[in-house]
Coordinates of C-alpha atoms and ligand atoms in Angstrom, one line a residue:
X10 CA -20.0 -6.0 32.0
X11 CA -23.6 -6.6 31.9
X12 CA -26.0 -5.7 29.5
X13 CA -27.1 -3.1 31.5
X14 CA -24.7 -1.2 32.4
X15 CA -23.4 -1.1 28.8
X16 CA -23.8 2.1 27.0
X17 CA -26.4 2.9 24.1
X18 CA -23.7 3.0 21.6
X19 CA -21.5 0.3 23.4
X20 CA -20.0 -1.3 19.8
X21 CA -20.9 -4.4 21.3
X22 CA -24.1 -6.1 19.7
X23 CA -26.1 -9.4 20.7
X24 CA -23.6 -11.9 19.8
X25 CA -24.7 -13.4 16.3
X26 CA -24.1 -16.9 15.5
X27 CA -24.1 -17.5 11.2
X28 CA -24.4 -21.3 10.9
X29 CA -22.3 -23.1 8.3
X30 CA -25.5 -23.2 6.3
X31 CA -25.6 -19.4 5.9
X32 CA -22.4 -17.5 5.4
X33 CA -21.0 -20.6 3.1
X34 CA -17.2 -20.3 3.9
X35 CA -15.9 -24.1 3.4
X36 CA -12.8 -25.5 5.1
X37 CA -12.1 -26.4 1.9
X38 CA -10.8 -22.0 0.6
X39 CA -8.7 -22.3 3.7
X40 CA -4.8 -22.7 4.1
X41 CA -4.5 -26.8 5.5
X42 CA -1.8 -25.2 7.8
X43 CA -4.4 -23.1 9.2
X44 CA -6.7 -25.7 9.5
X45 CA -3.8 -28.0 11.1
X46 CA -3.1 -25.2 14.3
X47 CA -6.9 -24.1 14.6
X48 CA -7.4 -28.5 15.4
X49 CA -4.4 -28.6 17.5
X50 CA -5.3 -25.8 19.6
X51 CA -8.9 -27.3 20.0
X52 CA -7.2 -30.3 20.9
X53 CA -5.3 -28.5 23.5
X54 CA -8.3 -27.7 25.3
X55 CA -8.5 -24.0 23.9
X56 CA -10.9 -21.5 21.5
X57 CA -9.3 -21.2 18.7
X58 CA -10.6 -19.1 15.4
X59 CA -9.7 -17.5 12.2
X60 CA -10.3 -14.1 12.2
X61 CA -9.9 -10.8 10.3
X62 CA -9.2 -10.7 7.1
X63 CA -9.5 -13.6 5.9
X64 CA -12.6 -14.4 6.9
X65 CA -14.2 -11.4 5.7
X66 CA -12.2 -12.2 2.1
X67 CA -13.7 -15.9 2.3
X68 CA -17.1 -14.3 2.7
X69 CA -17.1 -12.5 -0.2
X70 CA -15.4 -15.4 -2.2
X71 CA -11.8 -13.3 -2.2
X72 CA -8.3 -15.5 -1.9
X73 CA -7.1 -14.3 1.6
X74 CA -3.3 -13.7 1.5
X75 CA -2.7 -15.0 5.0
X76 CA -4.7 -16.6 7.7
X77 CA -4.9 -15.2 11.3
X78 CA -6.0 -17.1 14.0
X79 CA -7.1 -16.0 17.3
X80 CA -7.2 -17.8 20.5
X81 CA -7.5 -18.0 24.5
X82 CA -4.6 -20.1 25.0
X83 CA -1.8 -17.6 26.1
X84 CA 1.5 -17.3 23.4
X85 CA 3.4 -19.6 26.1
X86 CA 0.7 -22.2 26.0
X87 CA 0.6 -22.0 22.3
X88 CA 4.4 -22.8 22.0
X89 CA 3.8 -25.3 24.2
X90 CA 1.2 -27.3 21.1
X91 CA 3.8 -26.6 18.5
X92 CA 7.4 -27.3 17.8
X93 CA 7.3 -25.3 15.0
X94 CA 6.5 -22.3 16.4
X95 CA 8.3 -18.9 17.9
X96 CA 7.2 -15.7 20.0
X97 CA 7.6 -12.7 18.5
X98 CA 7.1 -9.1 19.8
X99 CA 8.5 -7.7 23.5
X100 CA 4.8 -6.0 24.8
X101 CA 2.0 -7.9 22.9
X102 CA 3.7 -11.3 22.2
X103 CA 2.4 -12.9 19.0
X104 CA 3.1 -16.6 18.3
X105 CA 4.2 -17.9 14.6
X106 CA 3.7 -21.0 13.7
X107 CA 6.1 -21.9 10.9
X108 CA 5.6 -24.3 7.9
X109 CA 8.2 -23.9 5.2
X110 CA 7.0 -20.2 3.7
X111 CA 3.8 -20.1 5.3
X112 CA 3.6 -18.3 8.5
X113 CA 0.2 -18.7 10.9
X114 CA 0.0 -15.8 13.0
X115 CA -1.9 -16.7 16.3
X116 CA -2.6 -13.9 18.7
X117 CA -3.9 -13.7 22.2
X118 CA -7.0 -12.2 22.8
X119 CA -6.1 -8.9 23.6
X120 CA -8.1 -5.9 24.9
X121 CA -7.9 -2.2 23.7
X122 CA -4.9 -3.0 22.1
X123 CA -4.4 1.0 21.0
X124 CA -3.0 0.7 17.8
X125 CA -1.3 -2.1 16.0
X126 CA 2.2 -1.0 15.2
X127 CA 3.3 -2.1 18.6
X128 CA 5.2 0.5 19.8
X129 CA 2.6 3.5 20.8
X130 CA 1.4 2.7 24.7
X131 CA -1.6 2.9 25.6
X132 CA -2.7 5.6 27.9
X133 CA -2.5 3.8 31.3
X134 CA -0.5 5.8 32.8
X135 CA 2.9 3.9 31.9
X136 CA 1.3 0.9 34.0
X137 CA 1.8 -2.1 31.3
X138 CA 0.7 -5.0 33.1
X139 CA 0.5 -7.9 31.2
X140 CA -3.2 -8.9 32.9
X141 CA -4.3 -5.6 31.3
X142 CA -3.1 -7.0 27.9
X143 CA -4.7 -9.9 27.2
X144 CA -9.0 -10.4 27.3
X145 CA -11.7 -11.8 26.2
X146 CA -12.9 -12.9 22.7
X147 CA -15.3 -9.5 22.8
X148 CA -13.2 -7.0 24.0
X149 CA -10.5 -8.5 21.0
X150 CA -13.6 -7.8 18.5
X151 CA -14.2 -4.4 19.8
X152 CA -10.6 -3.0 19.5
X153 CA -10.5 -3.9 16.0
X154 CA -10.8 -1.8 13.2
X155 CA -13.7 -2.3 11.0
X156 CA -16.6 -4.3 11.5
X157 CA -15.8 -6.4 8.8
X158 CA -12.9 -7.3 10.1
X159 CA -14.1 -8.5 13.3
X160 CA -15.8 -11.6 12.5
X161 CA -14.6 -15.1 14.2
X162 CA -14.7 -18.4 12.6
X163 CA -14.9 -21.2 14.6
X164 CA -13.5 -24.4 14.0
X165 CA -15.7 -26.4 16.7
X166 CA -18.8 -25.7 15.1
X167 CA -18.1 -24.0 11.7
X168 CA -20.3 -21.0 12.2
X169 CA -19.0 -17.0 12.2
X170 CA -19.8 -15.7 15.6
X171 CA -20.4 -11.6 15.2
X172 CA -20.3 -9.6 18.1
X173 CA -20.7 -6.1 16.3
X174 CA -22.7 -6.3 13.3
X175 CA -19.8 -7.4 11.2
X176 CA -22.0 -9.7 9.0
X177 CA -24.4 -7.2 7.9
X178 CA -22.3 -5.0 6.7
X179 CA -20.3 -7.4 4.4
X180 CA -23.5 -8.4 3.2
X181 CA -24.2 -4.9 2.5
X182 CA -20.8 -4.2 1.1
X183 CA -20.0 -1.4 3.7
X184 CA -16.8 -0.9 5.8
X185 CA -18.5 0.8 9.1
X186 CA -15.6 1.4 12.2
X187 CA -16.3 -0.1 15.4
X188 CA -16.7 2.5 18.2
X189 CA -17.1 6.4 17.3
X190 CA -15.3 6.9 14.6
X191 CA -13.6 10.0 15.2
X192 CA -12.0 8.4 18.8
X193 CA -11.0 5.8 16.5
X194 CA -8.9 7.7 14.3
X195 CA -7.5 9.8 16.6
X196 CA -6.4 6.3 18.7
X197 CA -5.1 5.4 15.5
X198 CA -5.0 7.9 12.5
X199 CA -3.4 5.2 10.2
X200 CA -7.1 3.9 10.7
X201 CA -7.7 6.3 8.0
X202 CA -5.5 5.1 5.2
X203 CA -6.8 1.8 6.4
X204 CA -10.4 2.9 5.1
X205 CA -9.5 3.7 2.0
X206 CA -7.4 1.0 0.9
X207 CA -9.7 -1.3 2.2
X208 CA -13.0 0.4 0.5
X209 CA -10.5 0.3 -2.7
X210 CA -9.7 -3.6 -2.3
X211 CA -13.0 -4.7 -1.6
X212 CA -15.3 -2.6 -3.5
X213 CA -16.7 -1.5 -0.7
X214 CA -18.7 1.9 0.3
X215 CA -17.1 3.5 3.4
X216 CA -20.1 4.0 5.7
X217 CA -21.0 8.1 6.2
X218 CA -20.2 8.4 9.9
X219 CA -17.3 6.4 8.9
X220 CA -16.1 8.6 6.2
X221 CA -17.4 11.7 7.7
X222 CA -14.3 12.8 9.6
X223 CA -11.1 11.7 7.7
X224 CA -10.9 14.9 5.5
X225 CA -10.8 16.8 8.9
X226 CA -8.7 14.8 10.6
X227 CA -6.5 13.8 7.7
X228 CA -3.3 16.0 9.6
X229 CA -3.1 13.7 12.0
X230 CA -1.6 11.5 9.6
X231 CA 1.4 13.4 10.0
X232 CA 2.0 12.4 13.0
X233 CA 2.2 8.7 12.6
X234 CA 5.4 7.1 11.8
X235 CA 6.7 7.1 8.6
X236 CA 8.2 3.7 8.2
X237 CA 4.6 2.8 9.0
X238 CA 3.3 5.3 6.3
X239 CA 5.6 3.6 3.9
X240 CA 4.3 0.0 4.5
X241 CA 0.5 0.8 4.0
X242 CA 1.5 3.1 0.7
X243 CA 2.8 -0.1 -0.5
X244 CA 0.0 -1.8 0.3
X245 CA -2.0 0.7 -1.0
X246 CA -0.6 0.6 -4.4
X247 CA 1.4 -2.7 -5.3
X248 CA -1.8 -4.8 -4.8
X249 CA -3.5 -4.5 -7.7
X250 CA -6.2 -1.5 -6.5
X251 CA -4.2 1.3 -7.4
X252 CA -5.9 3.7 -8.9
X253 CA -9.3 2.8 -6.4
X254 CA -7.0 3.5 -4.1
X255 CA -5.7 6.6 -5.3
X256 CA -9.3 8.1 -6.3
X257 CA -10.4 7.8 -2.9
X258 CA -7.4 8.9 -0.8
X259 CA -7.9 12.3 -3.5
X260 CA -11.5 12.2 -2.4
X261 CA -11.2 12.5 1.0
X262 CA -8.5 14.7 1.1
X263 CA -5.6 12.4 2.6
X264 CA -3.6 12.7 -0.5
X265 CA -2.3 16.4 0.5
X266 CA -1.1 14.6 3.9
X267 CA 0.4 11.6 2.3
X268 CA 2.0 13.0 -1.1
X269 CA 2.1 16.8 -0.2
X270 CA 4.1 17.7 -3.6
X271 CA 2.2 15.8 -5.5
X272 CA -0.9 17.2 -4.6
X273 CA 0.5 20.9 -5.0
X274 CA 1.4 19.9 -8.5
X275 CA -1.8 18.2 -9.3
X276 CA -3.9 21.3 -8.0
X277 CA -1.6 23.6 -10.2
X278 CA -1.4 21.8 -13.3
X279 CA -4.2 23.1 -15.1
X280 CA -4.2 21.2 -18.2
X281 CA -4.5 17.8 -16.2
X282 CA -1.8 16.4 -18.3
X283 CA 0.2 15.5 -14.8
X284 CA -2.7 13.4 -13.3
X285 CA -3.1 11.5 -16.8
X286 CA 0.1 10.4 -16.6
X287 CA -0.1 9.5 -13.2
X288 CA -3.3 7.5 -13.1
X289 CA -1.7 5.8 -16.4
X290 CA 1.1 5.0 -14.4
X291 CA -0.9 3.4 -11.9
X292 CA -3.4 1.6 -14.2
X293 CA -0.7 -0.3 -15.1
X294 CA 0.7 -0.9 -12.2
X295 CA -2.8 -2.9 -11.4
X296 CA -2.7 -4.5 -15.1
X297 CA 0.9 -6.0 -14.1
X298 CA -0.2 -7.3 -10.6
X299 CA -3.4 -8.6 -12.3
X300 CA -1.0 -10.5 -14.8
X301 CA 0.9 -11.7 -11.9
X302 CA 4.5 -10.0 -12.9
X303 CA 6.4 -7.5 -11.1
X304 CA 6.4 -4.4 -9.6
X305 CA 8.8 -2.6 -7.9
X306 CA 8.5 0.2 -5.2
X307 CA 11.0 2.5 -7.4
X308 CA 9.2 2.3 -10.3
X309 CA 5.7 3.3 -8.1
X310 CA 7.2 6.4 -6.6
X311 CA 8.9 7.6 -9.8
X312 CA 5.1 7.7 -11.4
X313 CA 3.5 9.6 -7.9
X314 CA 5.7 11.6 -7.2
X315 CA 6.8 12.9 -10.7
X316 CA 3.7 15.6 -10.7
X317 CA 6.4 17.0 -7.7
X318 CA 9.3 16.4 -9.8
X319 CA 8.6 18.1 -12.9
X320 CA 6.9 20.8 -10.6
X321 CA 10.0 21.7 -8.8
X322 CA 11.7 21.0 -12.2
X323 CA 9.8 23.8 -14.0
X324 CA 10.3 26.4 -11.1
X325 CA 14.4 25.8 -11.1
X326 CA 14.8 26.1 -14.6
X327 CA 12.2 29.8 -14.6
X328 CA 15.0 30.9 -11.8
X329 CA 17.8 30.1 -14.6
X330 CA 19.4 26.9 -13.3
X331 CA 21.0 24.9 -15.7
X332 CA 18.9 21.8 -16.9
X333 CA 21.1 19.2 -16.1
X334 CA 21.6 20.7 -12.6
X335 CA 18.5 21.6 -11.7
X336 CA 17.4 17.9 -12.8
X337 CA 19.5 16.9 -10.1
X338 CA 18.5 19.2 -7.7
X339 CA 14.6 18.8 -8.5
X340 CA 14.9 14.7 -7.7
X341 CA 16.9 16.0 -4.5
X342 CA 14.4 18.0 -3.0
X343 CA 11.4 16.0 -3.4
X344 CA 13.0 13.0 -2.4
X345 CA 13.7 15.0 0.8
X346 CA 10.4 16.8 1.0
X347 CA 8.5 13.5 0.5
X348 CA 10.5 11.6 3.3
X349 CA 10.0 13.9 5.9
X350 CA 6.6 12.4 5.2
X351 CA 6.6 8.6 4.4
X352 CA 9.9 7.0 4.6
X353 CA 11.5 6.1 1.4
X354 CA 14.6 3.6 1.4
X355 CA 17.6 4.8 -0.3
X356 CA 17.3 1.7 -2.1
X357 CA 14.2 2.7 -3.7
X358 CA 14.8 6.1 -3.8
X359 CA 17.7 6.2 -5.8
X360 CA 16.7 4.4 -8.7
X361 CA 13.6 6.5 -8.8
X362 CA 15.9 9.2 -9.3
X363 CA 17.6 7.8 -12.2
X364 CA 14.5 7.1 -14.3
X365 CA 13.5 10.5 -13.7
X366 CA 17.5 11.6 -14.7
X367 CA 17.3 9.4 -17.1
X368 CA 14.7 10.8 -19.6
X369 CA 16.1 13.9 -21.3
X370 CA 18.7 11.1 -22.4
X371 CA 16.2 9.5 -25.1
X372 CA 16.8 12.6 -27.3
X373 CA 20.3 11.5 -27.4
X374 CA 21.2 9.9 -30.7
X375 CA 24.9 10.0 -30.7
X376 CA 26.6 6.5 -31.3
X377 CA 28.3 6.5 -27.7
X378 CA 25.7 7.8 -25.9
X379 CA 22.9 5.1 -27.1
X380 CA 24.9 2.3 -26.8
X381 CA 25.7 3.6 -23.4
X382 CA 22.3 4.2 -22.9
X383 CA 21.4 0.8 -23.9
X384 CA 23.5 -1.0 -21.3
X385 CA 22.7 1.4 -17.9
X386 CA 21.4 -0.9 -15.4
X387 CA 18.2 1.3 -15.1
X388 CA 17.5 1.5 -19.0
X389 CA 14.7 -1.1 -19.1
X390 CA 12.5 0.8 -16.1
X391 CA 13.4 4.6 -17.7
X392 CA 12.2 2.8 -21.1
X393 CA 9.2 1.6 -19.6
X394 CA 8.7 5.3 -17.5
X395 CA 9.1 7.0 -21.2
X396 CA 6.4 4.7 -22.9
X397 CA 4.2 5.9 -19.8
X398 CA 4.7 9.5 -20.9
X399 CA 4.0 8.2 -24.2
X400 CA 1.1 7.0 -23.3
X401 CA -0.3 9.4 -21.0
X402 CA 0.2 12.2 -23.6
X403 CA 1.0 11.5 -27.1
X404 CA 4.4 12.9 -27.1
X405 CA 7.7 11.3 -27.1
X406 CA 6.4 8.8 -29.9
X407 CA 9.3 9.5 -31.7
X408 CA 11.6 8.7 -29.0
X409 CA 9.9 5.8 -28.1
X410 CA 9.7 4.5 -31.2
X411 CA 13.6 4.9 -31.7
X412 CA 14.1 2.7 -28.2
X413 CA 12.2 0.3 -29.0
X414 CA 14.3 -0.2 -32.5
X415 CA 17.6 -0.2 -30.7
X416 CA 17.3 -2.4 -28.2
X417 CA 16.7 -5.1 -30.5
X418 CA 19.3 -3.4 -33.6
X419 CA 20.9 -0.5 -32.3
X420 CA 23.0 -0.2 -35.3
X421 CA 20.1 -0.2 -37.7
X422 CA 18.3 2.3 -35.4
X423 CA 21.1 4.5 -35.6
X424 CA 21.6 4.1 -39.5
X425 CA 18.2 5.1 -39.5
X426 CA 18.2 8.2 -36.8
X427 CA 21.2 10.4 -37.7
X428 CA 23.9 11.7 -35.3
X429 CA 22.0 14.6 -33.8
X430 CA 20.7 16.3 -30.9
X431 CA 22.1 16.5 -27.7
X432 CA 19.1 18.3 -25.7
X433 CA 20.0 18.4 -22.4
X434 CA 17.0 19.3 -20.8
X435 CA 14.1 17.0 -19.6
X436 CA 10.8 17.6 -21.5
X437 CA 8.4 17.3 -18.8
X438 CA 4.9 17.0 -19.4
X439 CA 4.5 19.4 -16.4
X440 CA 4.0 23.4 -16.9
X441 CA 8.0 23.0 -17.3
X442 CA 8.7 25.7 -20.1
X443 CA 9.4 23.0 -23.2
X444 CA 13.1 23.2 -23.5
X445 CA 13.8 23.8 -27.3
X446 CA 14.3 21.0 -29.8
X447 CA 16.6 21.2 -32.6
X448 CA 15.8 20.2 -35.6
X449 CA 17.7 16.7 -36.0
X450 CA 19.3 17.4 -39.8
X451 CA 18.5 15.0 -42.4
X452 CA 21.8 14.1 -44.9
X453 CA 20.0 14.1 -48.2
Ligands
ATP16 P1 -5.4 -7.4 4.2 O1 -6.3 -8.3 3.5 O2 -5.0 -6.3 3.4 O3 -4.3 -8.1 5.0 P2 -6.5 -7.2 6.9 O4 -7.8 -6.6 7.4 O5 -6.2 -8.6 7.1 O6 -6.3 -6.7 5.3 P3 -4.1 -6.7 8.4 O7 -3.2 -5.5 8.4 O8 -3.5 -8.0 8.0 O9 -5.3 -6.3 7.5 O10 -4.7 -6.8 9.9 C1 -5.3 -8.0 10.4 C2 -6.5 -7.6 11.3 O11 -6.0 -6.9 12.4 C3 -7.5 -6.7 10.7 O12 -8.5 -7.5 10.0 C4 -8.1 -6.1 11.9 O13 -9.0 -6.9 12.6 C5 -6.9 -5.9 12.8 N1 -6.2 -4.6 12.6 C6 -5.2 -4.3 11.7 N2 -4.9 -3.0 11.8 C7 -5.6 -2.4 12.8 C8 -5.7 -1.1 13.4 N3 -4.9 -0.1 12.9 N4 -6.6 -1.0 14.4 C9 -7.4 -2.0 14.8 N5 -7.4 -3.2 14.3 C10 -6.5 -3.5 13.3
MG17 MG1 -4.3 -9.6 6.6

């Protein structure tokens, strides 16, 4: 294509070329293994750059958490340089090139790649040739996502080479897609999710035109897969930008598609005591990533979806279920709603049940039941979920307080808290009706 015959919003710019001396990324932030397969392919005869991510995270002085490169060379030809390495993927094959844990991704240039999940076609007509696959180093900018993540580092000459006014907009802290944005979500309404984590991670604005349509075309989300769904939640809210994250998929209006029972229950709890407890919940989630300790999946979706839980909670017990069974059959349905939506592993799902099931049981003070309390394999995380409702709303001190004693002395605790009430229900923070608390009697 020539300049002239390319349209007047072609995403394609002049090619800029940022000289070491400007942008400032050293070889020196980069992964050495990175480094070793962008020389070897250079070596081989063939362009070879880092791209994405990590050199937009390098530019802003960020750690990148992996290191894509892309090339010319085809994956055959790349296997060909490297003992080390394997194809991967049947339509668009990648190449990995292996060094203990660290993985280097190095991809083809490919043109309109579509989406990225790899399995939606594109809409040729079921004609996949491979020639149609692969393409130059511009058309592999322009079917990328944002701008800023369509900037090339190369290793011959140590510049960034921008072909659609990626570097600007890092500069000016904006995440702009490349193309018209709303053919770019509709390609690929994941896109969406995409902006806001991303805005959330980097501090970034999302650029009007950008922003513009997602509220509108936030249904499409519910189209995409949900395995998919389920990966970018977690990346949405297990690395360290939680609540960013969740403040900006709220304010343009993707949480109703992504947590639809959450959102009900945030919208009808008037007192806001739900989304305090929530945004507590994810506040620390961001505090424990920032400390560098764990966090698990389970844990994350008992916090957002437990606006849902104590919901549906409150609306069995006002129809006259019993507590203990409508606890169950609460955790039940929005675990089903809620996959429908984003796919949820049983292996996460059930233990997010049992810290929800698990909460009326802090009330419990009988000898048996704490000590059997005490050694359930989910005590520590329903502990931890209970000092989050603690926190979020000044109740449950008592409780909490009580825990805390017996896991270190149980039988001093108990000496302490008499033999007393066996509450059944859950005491949700929710509009549940407050199930009644007896009066635990004190022996004089
Ligand atoms: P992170 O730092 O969170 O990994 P990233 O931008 O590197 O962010 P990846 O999912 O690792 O995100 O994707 C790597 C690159 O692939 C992106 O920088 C972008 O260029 C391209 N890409 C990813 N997803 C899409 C998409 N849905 N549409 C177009 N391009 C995409
Ligand atoms: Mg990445």
């Amino acid at each position: 294509m020539t300049d002239s015959e390319r349209s007047i919003d072609s995403p394609i710019h002049e090619l800029r070329v940022i000289p070491r001396d400007v942008h400032g990324v050293s070889r020196k932030q980069m992964s050495p293994n990175a480094l070793r397969v962008l020389y070897r392919l250079r070596e081989g005869g063939y362009g070879a750059y880092l791209v994405g991510g990590a050199v937009r995270d390098l530019l802003i002085g960020g750690h990148p958490k992996d290191f894509d490169v892309a090339t010319d060379a085809t994956p055959e030809q790349v296997k060909a340089l490297f003992r080390n390495c394997r194809l991967i993927g049947r339509r668009f094959r990648l190449a990995h090139v292996v060094y203990g844990r660290e993985i280097i991704e190095v991809a083809t240039f490919r043109a309109n790649g579509g989406d990225d999940d790899g399995d939606r076609q594109t809409d040729d007509g079921g004609r996949l040739l491979r020639d149609n696959i692969y393409g130059t180093i511009e058309d592999d900018a322009v079917r990328r996502d944002f701008t800023a993540n369509a900037l090339y580092y190369a290793v011959e000459d140590f510049s960034v080479r921008d072909y659609v006014g990626g570097y600007a907009d890092v500069e000016a802290r904006l995440l702009r897609l490349i193309g018209e944005p709303e053919a770019r979500y509709r390609e690929d309404p994941v896109r969406m999710l995409r902006a806001a984590r991303l805005a959330a991670k980097l501090g970034f604005t999302i650029e009007p035109a950008t922003a513009e349509p997602i509220a509108r075309l936030a249904p499409l989300l519910a189209d995409a897969s949900p395995a998919r769904l389920f990966e970018e939640t977690l990346k949405m809210f297990l690395a360290g930008h939680a609540v960013a994250s969740f403040e900006l998929l709220e304010a343009h209006g993707l949480l109703p598609v992504l947590l639809p029972e959450t959102a009900k229950a945030l919208a009808s709890n008037s007192s806001g005591a739900l989304r305090r407890m929530l945004l507590q919940g994810l506040r620390n989630t961001d505090k424990r990533v920032a400390n560098d300790e764990p966090v698990s999946p389970a844990f994350l979706y008992a916090v957002l979806l437990w606006p849902a839980y104590c919901r549906t909670l409150a609306q069995l017990q006002a129809q006259g279920v019993h507590p203990a069974e409508a606890q169950r059959r609460a955790a039940d349905r929005v675990t089903l709603h809620q996959v429908e939506r984003v796919a949820l592993p049983r292996r996460f799902s059930l233990p997010m049940q049992e810290i929800w099931l698990l909460q009326p049981r802090f009330s419990q003070r009988q000898r048996k039941r704490v000590f059997r309390l005490l050694a359930h394999p989910r005590f520590r995380a329903a502990f931890d979920f209970l000092e989050l409702r603690l926190a979020a709303s000044d109740s449950h001190a008592e409780d909490v307080a009580f825990w805390r004693e017996a896991q270190q002395e149980p039988s001093a605790a108990l000496a302490v808290a008499e033999a007393g009430d066996a509450a059944e229900a859950v005491d949700g923070e929710g509009d549940a009706p407050s199930p009644r608390r007896r009066r635990r009697r004190r022996r004089s």
